[in-house]
Backbone as XML, in Angstrom:
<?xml version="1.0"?>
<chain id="A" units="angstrom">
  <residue number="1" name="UNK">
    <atom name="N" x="-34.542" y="26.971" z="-120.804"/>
    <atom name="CA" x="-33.611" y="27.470" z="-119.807"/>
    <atom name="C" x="-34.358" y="27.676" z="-118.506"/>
  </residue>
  <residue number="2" name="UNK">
    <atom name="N" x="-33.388" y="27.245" z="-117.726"/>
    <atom name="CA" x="-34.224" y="27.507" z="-116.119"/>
    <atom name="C" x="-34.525" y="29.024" z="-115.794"/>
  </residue>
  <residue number="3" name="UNK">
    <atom name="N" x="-35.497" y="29.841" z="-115.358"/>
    <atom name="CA" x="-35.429" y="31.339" z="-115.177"/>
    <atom name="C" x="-35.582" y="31.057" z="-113.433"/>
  </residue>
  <residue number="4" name="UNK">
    <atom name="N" x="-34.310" y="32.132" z="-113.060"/>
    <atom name="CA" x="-34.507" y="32.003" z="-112.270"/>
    <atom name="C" x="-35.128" y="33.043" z="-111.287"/>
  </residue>
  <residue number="5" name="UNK">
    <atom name="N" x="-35.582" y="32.478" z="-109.648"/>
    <atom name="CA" x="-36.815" y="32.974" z="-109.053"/>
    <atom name="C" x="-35.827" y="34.371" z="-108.569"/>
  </residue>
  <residue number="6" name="UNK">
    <atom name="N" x="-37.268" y="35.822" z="-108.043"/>
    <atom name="CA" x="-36.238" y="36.791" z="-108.017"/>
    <atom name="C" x="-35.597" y="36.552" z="-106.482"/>
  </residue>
  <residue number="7" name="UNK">
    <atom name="N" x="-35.722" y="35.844" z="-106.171"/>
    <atom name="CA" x="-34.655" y="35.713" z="-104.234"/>
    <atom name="C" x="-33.378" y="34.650" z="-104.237"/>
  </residue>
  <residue number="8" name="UNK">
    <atom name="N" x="-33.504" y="34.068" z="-105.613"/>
    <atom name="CA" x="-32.221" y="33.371" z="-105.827"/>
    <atom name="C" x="-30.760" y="33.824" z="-105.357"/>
  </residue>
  <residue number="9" name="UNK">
    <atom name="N" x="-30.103" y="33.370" z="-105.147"/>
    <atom name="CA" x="-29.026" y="34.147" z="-105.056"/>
    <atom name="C" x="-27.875" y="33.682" z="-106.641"/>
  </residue>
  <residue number="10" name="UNK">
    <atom name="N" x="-26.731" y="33.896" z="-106.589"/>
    <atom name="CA" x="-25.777" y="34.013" z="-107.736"/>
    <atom name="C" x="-25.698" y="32.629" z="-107.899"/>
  </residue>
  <residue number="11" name="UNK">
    <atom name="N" x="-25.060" y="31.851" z="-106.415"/>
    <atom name="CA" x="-24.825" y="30.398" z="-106.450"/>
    <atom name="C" x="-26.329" y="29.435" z="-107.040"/>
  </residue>
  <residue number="12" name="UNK">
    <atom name="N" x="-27.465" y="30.341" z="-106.461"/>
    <atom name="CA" x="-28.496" y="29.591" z="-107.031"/>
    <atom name="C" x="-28.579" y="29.506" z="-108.464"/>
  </residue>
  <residue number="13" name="UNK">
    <atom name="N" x="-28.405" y="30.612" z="-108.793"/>
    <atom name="CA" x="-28.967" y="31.222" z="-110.560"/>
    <atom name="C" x="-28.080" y="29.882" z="-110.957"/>
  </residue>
  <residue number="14" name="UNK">
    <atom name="N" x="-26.700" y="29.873" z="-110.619"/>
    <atom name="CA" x="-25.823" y="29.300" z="-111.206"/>
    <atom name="C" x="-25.884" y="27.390" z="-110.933"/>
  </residue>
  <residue number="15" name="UNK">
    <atom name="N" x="-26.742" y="27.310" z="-110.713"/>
    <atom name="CA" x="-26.543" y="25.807" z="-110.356"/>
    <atom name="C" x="-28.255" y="25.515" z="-110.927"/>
  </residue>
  <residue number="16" name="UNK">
    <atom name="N" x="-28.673" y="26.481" z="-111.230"/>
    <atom name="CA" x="-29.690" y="26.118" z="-112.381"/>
    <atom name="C" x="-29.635" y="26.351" z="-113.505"/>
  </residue>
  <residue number="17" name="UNK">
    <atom name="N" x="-28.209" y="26.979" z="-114.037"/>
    <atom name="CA" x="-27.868" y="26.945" z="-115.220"/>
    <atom name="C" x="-27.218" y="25.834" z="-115.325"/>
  </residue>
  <residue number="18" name="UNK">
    <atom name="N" x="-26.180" y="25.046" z="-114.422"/>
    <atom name="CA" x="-25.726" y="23.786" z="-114.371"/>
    <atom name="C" x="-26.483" y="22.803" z="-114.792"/>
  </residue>
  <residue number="19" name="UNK">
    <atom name="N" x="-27.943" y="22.766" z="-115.031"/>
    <atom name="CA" x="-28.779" y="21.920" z="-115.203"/>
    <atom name="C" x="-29.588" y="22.030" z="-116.437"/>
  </residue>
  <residue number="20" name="UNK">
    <atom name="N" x="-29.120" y="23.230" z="-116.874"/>
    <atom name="CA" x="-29.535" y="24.072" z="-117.973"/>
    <atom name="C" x="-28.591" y="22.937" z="-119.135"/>
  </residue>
  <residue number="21" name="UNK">
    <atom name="N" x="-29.202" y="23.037" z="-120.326"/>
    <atom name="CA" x="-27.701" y="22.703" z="-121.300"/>
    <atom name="C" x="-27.996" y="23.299" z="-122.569"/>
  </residue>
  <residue number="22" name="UNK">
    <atom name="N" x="-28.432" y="24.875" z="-122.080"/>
    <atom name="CA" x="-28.212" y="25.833" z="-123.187"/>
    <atom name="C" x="-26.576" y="26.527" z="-123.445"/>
  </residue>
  <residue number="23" name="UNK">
    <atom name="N" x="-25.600" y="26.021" z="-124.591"/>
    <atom name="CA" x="-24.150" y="25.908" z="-124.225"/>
    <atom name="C" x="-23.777" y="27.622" z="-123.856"/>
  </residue>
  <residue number="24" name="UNK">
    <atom name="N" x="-24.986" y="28.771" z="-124.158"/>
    <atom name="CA" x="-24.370" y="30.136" z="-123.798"/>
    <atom name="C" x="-24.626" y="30.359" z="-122.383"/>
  </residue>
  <residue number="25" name="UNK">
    <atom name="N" x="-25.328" y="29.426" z="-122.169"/>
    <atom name="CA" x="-25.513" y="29.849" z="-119.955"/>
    <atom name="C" x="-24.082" y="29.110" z="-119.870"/>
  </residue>
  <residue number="26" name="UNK">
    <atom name="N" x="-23.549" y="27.793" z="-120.126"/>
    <atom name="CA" x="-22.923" y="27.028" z="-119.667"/>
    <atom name="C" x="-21.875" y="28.478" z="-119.919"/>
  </residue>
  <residue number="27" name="UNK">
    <atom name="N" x="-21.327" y="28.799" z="-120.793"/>
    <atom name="CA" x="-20.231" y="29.497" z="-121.320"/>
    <atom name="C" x="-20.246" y="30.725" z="-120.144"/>
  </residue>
  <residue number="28" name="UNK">
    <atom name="N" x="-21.286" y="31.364" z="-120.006"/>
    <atom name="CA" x="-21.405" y="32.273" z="-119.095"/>
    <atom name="C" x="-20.938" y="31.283" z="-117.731"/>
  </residue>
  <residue number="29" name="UNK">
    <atom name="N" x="-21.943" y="30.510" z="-117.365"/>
    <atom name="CA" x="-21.084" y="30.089" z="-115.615"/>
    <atom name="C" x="-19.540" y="29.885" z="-115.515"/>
  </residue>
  <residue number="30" name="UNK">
    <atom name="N" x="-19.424" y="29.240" z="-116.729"/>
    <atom name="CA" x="-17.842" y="28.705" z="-116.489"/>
    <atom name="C" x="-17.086" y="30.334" z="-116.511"/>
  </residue>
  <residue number="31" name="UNK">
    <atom name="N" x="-17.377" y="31.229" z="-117.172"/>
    <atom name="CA" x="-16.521" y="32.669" z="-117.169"/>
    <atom name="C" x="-16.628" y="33.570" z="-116.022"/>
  </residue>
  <residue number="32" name="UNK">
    <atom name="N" x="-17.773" y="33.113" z="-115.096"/>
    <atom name="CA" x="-18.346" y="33.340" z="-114.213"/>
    <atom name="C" x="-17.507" y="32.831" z="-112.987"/>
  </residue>
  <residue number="33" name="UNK">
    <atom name="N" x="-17.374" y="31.735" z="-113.355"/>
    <atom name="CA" x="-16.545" y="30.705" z="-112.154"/>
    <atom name="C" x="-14.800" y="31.137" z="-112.200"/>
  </residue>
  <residue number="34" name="UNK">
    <atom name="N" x="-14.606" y="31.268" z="-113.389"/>
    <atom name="CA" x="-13.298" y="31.534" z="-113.425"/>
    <atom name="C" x="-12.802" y="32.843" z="-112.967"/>
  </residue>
  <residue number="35" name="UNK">
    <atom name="N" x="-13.780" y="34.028" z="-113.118"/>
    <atom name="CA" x="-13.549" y="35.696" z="-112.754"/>
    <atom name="C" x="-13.345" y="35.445" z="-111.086"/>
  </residue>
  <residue number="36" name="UNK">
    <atom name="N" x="-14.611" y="34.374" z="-110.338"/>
    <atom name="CA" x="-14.358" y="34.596" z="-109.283"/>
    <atom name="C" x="-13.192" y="33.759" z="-108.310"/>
  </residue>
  <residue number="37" name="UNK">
    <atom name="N" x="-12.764" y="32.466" z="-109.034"/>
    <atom name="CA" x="-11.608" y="32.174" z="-108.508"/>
    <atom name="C" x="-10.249" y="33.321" z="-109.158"/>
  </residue>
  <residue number="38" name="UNK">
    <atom name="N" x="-10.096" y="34.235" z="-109.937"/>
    <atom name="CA" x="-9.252" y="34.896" z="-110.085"/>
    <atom name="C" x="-9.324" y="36.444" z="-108.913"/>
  </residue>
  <residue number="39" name="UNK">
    <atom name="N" x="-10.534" y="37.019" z="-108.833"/>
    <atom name="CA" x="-10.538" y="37.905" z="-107.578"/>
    <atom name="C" x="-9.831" y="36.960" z="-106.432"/>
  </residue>
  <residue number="40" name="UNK">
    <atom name="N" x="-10.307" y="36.062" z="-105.860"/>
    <atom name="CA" x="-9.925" y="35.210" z="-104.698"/>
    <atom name="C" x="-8.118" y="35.338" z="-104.625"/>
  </residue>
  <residue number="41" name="UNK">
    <atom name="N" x="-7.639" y="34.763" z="-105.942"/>
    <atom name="CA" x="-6.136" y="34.071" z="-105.905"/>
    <atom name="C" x="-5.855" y="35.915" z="-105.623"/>
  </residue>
  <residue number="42" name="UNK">
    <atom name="N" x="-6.183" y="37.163" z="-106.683"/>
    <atom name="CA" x="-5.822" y="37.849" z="-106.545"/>
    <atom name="C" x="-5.693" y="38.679" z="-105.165"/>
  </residue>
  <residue number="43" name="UNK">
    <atom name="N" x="-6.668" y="38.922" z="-104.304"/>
    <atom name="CA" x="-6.589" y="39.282" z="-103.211"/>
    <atom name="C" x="-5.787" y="38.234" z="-102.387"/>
  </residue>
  <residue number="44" name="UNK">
    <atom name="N" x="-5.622" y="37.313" z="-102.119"/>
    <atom name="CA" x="-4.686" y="36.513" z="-101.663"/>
    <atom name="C" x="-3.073" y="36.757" z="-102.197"/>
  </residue>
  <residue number="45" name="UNK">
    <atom name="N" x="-3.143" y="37.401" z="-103.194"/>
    <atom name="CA" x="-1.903" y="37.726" z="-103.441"/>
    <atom name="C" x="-1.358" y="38.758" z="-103.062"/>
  </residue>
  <residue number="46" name="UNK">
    <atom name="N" x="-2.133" y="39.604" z="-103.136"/>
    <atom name="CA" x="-1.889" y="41.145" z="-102.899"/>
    <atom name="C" x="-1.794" y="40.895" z="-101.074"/>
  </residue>
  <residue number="47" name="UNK">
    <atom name="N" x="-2.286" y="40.546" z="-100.587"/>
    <atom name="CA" x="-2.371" y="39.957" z="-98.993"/>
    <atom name="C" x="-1.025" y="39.755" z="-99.018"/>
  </residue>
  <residue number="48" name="UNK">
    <atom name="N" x="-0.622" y="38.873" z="-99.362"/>
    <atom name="CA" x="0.984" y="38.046" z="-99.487"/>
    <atom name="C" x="2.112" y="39.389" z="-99.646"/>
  </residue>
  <residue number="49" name="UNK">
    <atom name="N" x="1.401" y="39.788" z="-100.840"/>
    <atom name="CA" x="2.903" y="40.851" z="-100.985"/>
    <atom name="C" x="2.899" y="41.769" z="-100.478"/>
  </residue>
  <residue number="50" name="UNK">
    <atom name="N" x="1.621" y="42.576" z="-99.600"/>
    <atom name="CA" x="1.668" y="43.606" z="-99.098"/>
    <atom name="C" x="2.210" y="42.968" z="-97.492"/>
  </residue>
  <residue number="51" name="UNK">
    <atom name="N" x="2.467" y="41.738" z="-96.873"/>
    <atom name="CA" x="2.608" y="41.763" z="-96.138"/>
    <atom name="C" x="4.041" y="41.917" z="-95.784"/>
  </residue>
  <residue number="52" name="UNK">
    <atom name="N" x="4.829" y="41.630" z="-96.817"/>
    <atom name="CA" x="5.814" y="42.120" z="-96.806"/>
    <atom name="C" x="6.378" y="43.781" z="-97.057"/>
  </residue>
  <residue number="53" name="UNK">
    <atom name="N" x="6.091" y="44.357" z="-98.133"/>
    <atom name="CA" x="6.138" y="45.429" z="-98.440"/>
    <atom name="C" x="4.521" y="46.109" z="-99.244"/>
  </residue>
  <residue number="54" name="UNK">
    <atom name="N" x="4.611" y="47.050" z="-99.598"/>
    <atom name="CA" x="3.409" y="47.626" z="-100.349"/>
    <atom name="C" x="3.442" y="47.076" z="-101.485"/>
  </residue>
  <residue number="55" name="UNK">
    <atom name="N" x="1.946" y="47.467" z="-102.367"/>
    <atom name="CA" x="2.477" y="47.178" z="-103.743"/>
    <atom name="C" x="1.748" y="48.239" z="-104.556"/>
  </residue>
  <residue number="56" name="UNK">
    <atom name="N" x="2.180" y="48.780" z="-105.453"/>
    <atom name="CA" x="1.995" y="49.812" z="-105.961"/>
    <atom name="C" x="0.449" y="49.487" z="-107.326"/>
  </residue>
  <residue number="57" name="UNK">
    <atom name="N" x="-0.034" y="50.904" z="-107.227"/>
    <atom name="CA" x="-1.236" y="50.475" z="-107.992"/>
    <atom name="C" x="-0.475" y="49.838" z="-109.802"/>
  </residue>
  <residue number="58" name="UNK">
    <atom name="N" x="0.411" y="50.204" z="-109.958"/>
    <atom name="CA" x="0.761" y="49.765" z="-111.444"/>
    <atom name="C" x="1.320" y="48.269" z="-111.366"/>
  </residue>
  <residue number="59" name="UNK">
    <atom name="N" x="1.790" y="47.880" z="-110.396"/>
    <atom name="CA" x="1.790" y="46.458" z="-109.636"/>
    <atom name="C" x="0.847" y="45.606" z="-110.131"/>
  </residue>
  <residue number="60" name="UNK">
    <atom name="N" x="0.212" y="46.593" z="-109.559"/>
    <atom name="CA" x="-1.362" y="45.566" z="-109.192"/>
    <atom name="C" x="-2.037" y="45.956" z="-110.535"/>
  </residue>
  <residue number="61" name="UNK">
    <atom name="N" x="-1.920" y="46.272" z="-111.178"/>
    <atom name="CA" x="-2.647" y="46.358" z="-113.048"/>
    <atom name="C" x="-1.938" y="45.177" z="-113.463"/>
  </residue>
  <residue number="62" name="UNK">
    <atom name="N" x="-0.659" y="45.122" z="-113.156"/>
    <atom name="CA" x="0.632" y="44.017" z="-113.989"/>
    <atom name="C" x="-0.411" y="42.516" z="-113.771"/>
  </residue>
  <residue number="63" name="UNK">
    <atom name="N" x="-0.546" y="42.792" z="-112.184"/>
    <atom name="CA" x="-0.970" y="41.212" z="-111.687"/>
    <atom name="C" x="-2.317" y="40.957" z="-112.108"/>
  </residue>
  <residue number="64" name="UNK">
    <atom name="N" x="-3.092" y="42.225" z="-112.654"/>
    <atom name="CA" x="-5.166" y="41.704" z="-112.964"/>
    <atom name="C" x="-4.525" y="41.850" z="-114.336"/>
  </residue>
  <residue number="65" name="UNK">
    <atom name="N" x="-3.366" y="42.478" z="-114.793"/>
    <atom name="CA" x="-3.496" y="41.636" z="-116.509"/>
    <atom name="C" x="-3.067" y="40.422" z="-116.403"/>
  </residue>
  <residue number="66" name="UNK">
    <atom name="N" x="-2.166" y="39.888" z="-115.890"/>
    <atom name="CA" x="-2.042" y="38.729" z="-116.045"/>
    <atom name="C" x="-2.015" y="37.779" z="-115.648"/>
  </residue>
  <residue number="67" name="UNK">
    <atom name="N" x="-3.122" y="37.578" z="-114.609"/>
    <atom name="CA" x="-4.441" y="37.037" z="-114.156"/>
    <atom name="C" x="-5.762" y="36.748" z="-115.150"/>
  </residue>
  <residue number="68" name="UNK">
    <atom name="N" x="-5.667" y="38.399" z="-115.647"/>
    <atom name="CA" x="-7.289" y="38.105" z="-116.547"/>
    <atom name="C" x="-6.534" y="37.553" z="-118.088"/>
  </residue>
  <residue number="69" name="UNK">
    <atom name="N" x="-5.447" y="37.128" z="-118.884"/>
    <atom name="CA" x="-4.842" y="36.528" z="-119.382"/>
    <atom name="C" x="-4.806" y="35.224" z="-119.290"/>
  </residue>
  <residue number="70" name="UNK">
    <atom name="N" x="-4.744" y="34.752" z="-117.883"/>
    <atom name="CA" x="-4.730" y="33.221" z="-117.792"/>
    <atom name="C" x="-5.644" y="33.087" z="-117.356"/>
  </residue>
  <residue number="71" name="UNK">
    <atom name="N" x="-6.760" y="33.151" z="-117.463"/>
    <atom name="CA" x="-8.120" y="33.085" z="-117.147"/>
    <atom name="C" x="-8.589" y="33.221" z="-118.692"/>
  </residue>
  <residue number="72" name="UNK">
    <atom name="N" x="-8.542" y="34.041" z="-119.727"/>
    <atom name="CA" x="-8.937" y="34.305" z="-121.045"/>
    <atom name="C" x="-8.350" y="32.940" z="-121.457"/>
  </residue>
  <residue number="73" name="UNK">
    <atom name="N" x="-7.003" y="31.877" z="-121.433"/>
    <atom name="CA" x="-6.260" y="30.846" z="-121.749"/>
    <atom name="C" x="-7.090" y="29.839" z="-121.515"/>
  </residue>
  <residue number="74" name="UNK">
    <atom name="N" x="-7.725" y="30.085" z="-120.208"/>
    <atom name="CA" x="-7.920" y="28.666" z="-119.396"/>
    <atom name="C" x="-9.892" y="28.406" z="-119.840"/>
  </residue>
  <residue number="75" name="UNK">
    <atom name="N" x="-10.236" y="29.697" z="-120.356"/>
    <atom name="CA" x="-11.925" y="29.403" z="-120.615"/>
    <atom name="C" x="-11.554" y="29.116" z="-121.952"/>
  </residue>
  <residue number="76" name="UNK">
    <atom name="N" x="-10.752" y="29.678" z="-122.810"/>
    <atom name="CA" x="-10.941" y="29.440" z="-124.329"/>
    <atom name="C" x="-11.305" y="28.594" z="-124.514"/>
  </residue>
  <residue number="77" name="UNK">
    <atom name="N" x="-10.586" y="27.093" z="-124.501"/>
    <atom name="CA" x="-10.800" y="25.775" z="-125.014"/>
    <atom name="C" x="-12.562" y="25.521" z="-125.265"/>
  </residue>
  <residue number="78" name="UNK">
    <atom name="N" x="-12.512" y="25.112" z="-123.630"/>
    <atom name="CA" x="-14.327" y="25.053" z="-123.418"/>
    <atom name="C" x="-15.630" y="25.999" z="-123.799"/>
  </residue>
  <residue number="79" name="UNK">
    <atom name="N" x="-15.119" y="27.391" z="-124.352"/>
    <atom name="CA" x="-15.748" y="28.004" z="-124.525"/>
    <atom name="C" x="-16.055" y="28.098" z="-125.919"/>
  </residue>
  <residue number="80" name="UNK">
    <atom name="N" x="-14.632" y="27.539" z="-127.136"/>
    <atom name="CA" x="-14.537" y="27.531" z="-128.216"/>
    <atom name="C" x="-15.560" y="26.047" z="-128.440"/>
  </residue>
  <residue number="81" name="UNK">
    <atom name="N" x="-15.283" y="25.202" z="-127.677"/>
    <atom name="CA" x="-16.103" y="23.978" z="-127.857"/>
    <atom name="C" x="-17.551" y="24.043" z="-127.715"/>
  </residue>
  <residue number="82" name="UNK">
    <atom name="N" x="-18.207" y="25.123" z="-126.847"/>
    <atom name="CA" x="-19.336" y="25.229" z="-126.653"/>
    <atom name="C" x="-19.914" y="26.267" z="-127.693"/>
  </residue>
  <residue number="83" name="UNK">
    <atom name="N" x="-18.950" y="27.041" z="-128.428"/>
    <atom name="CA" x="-19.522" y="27.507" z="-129.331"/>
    <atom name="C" x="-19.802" y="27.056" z="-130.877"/>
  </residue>
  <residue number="84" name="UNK">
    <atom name="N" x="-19.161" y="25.853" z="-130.688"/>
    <atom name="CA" x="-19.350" y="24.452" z="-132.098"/>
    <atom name="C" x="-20.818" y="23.662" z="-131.579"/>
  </residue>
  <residue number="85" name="UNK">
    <atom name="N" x="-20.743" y="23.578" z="-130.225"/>
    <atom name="CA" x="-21.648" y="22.360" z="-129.816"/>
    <atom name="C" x="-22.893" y="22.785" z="-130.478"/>
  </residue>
  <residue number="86" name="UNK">
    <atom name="N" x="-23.626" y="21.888" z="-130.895"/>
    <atom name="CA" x="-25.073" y="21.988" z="-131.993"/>
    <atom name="C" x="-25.601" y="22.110" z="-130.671"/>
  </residue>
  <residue number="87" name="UNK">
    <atom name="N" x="-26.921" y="22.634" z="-131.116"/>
    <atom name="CA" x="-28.128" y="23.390" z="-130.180"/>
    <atom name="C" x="-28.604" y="21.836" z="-129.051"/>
  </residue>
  <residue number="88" name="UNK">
    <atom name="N" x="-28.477" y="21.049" z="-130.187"/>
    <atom name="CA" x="-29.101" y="19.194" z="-129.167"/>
    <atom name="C" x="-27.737" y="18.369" z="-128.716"/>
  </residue>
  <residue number="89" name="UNK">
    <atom name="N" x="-26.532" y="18.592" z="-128.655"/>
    <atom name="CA" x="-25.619" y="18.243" z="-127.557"/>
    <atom name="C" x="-25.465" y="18.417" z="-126.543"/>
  </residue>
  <residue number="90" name="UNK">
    <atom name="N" x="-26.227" y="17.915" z="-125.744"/>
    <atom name="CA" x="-26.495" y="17.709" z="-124.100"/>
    <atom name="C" x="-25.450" y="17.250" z="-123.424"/>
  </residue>
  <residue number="91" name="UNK">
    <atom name="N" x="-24.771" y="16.418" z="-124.196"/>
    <atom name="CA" x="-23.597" y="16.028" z="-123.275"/>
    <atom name="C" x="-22.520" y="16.714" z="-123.366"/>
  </residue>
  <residue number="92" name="UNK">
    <atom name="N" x="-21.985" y="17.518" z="-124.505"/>
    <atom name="CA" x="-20.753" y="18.591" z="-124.575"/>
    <atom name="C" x="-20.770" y="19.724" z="-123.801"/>
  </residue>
  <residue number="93" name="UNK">
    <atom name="N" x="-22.394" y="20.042" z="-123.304"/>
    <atom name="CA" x="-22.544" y="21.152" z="-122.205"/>
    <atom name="C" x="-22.096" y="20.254" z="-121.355"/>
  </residue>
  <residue number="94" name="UNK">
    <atom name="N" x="-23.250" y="19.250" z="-120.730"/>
    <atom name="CA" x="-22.777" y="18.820" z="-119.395"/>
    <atom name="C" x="-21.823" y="18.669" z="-119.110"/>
  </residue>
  <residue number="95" name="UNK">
    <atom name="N" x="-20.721" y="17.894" z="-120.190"/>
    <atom name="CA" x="-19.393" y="17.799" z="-119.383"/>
    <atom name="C" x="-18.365" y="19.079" z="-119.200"/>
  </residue>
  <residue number="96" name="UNK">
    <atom name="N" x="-18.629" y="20.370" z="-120.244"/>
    <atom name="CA" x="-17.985" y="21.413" z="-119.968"/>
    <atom name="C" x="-18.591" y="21.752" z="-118.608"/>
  </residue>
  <residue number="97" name="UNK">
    <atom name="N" x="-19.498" y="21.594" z="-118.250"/>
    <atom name="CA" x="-20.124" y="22.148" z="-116.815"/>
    <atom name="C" x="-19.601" y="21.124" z="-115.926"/>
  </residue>
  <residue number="98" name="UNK">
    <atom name="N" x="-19.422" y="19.812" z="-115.869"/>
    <atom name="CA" x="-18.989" y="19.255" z="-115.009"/>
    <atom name="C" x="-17.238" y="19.824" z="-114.845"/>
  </residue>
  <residue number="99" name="UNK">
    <atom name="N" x="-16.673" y="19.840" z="-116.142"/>
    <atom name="CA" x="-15.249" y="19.880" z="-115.770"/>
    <atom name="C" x="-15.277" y="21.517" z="-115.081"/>
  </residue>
  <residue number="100" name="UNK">
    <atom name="N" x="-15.917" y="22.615" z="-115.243"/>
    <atom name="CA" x="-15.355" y="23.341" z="-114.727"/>
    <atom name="C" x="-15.968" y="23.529" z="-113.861"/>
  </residue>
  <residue number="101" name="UNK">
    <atom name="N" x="-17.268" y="22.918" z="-113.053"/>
    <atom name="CA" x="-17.855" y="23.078" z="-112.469"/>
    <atom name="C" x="-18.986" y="24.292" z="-111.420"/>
  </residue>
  <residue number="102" name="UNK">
    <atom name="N" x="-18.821" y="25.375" z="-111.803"/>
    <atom name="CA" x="-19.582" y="26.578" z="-111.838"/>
    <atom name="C" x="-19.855" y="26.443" z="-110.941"/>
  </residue>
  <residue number="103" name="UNK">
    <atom name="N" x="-20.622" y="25.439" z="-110.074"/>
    <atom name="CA" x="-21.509" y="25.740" z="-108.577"/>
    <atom name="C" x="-20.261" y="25.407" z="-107.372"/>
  </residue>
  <residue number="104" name="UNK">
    <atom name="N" x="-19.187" y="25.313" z="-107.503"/>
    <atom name="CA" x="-18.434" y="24.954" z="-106.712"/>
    <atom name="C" x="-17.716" y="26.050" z="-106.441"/>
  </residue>
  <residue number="105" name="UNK">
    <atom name="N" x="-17.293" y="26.564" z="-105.246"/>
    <atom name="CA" x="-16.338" y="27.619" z="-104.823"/>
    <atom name="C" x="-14.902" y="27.146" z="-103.848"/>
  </residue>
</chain>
């Protein structure tokens, strides 16, 4: 596994785990990648609806459950696959890392 240096930043760590094809880093970036496109959509949402009216904190629990729901949906597959993949399948990481791509924002 790549270790990474201590001035790396997150995007760095993470794009040397991309290169990594130990399948529990891969599993980590991709859950990694997905938490942070779900903050994004979420604040973009809350943007949206507060611009119309407020939205109440029990609102906004409704929308990070079911957000972090379709996010739990959308890693399963690849994550269930990476937890079959034998220790020397190089290519079942890589392509879970390519399809979800981790270093990309």
């Amino acid at each position: 596994m790549n270790e990474p240096e201590p001035h790396m930043t997150d995007q760095d760590t993470e794009a040397a785990a991309a290169t990594d094809t130990d399948a529990s880093a891969a599993q980590q970036a991709i859950r990694r990648q997905a938490e942070r496109i779900k903050a994004r959509e979420l604040r973009q949402a809350y943007n949206r609806l507060e611009a119309d009216s407020s939205v109440s904190t029990p609102e906004k629990a409704i929308l990070d459950a079911m957000a972090t729901a379709i996010v739990d949906e959308v890693v399963a597959a690849p994550v269930s696959v990476l937890d079959r993949a034998d220790a020397y399948d190089d290519d079942t990481v890589e392509t879970a890392l390519e399809l979800f791509d981790p270093t990309d924002e």
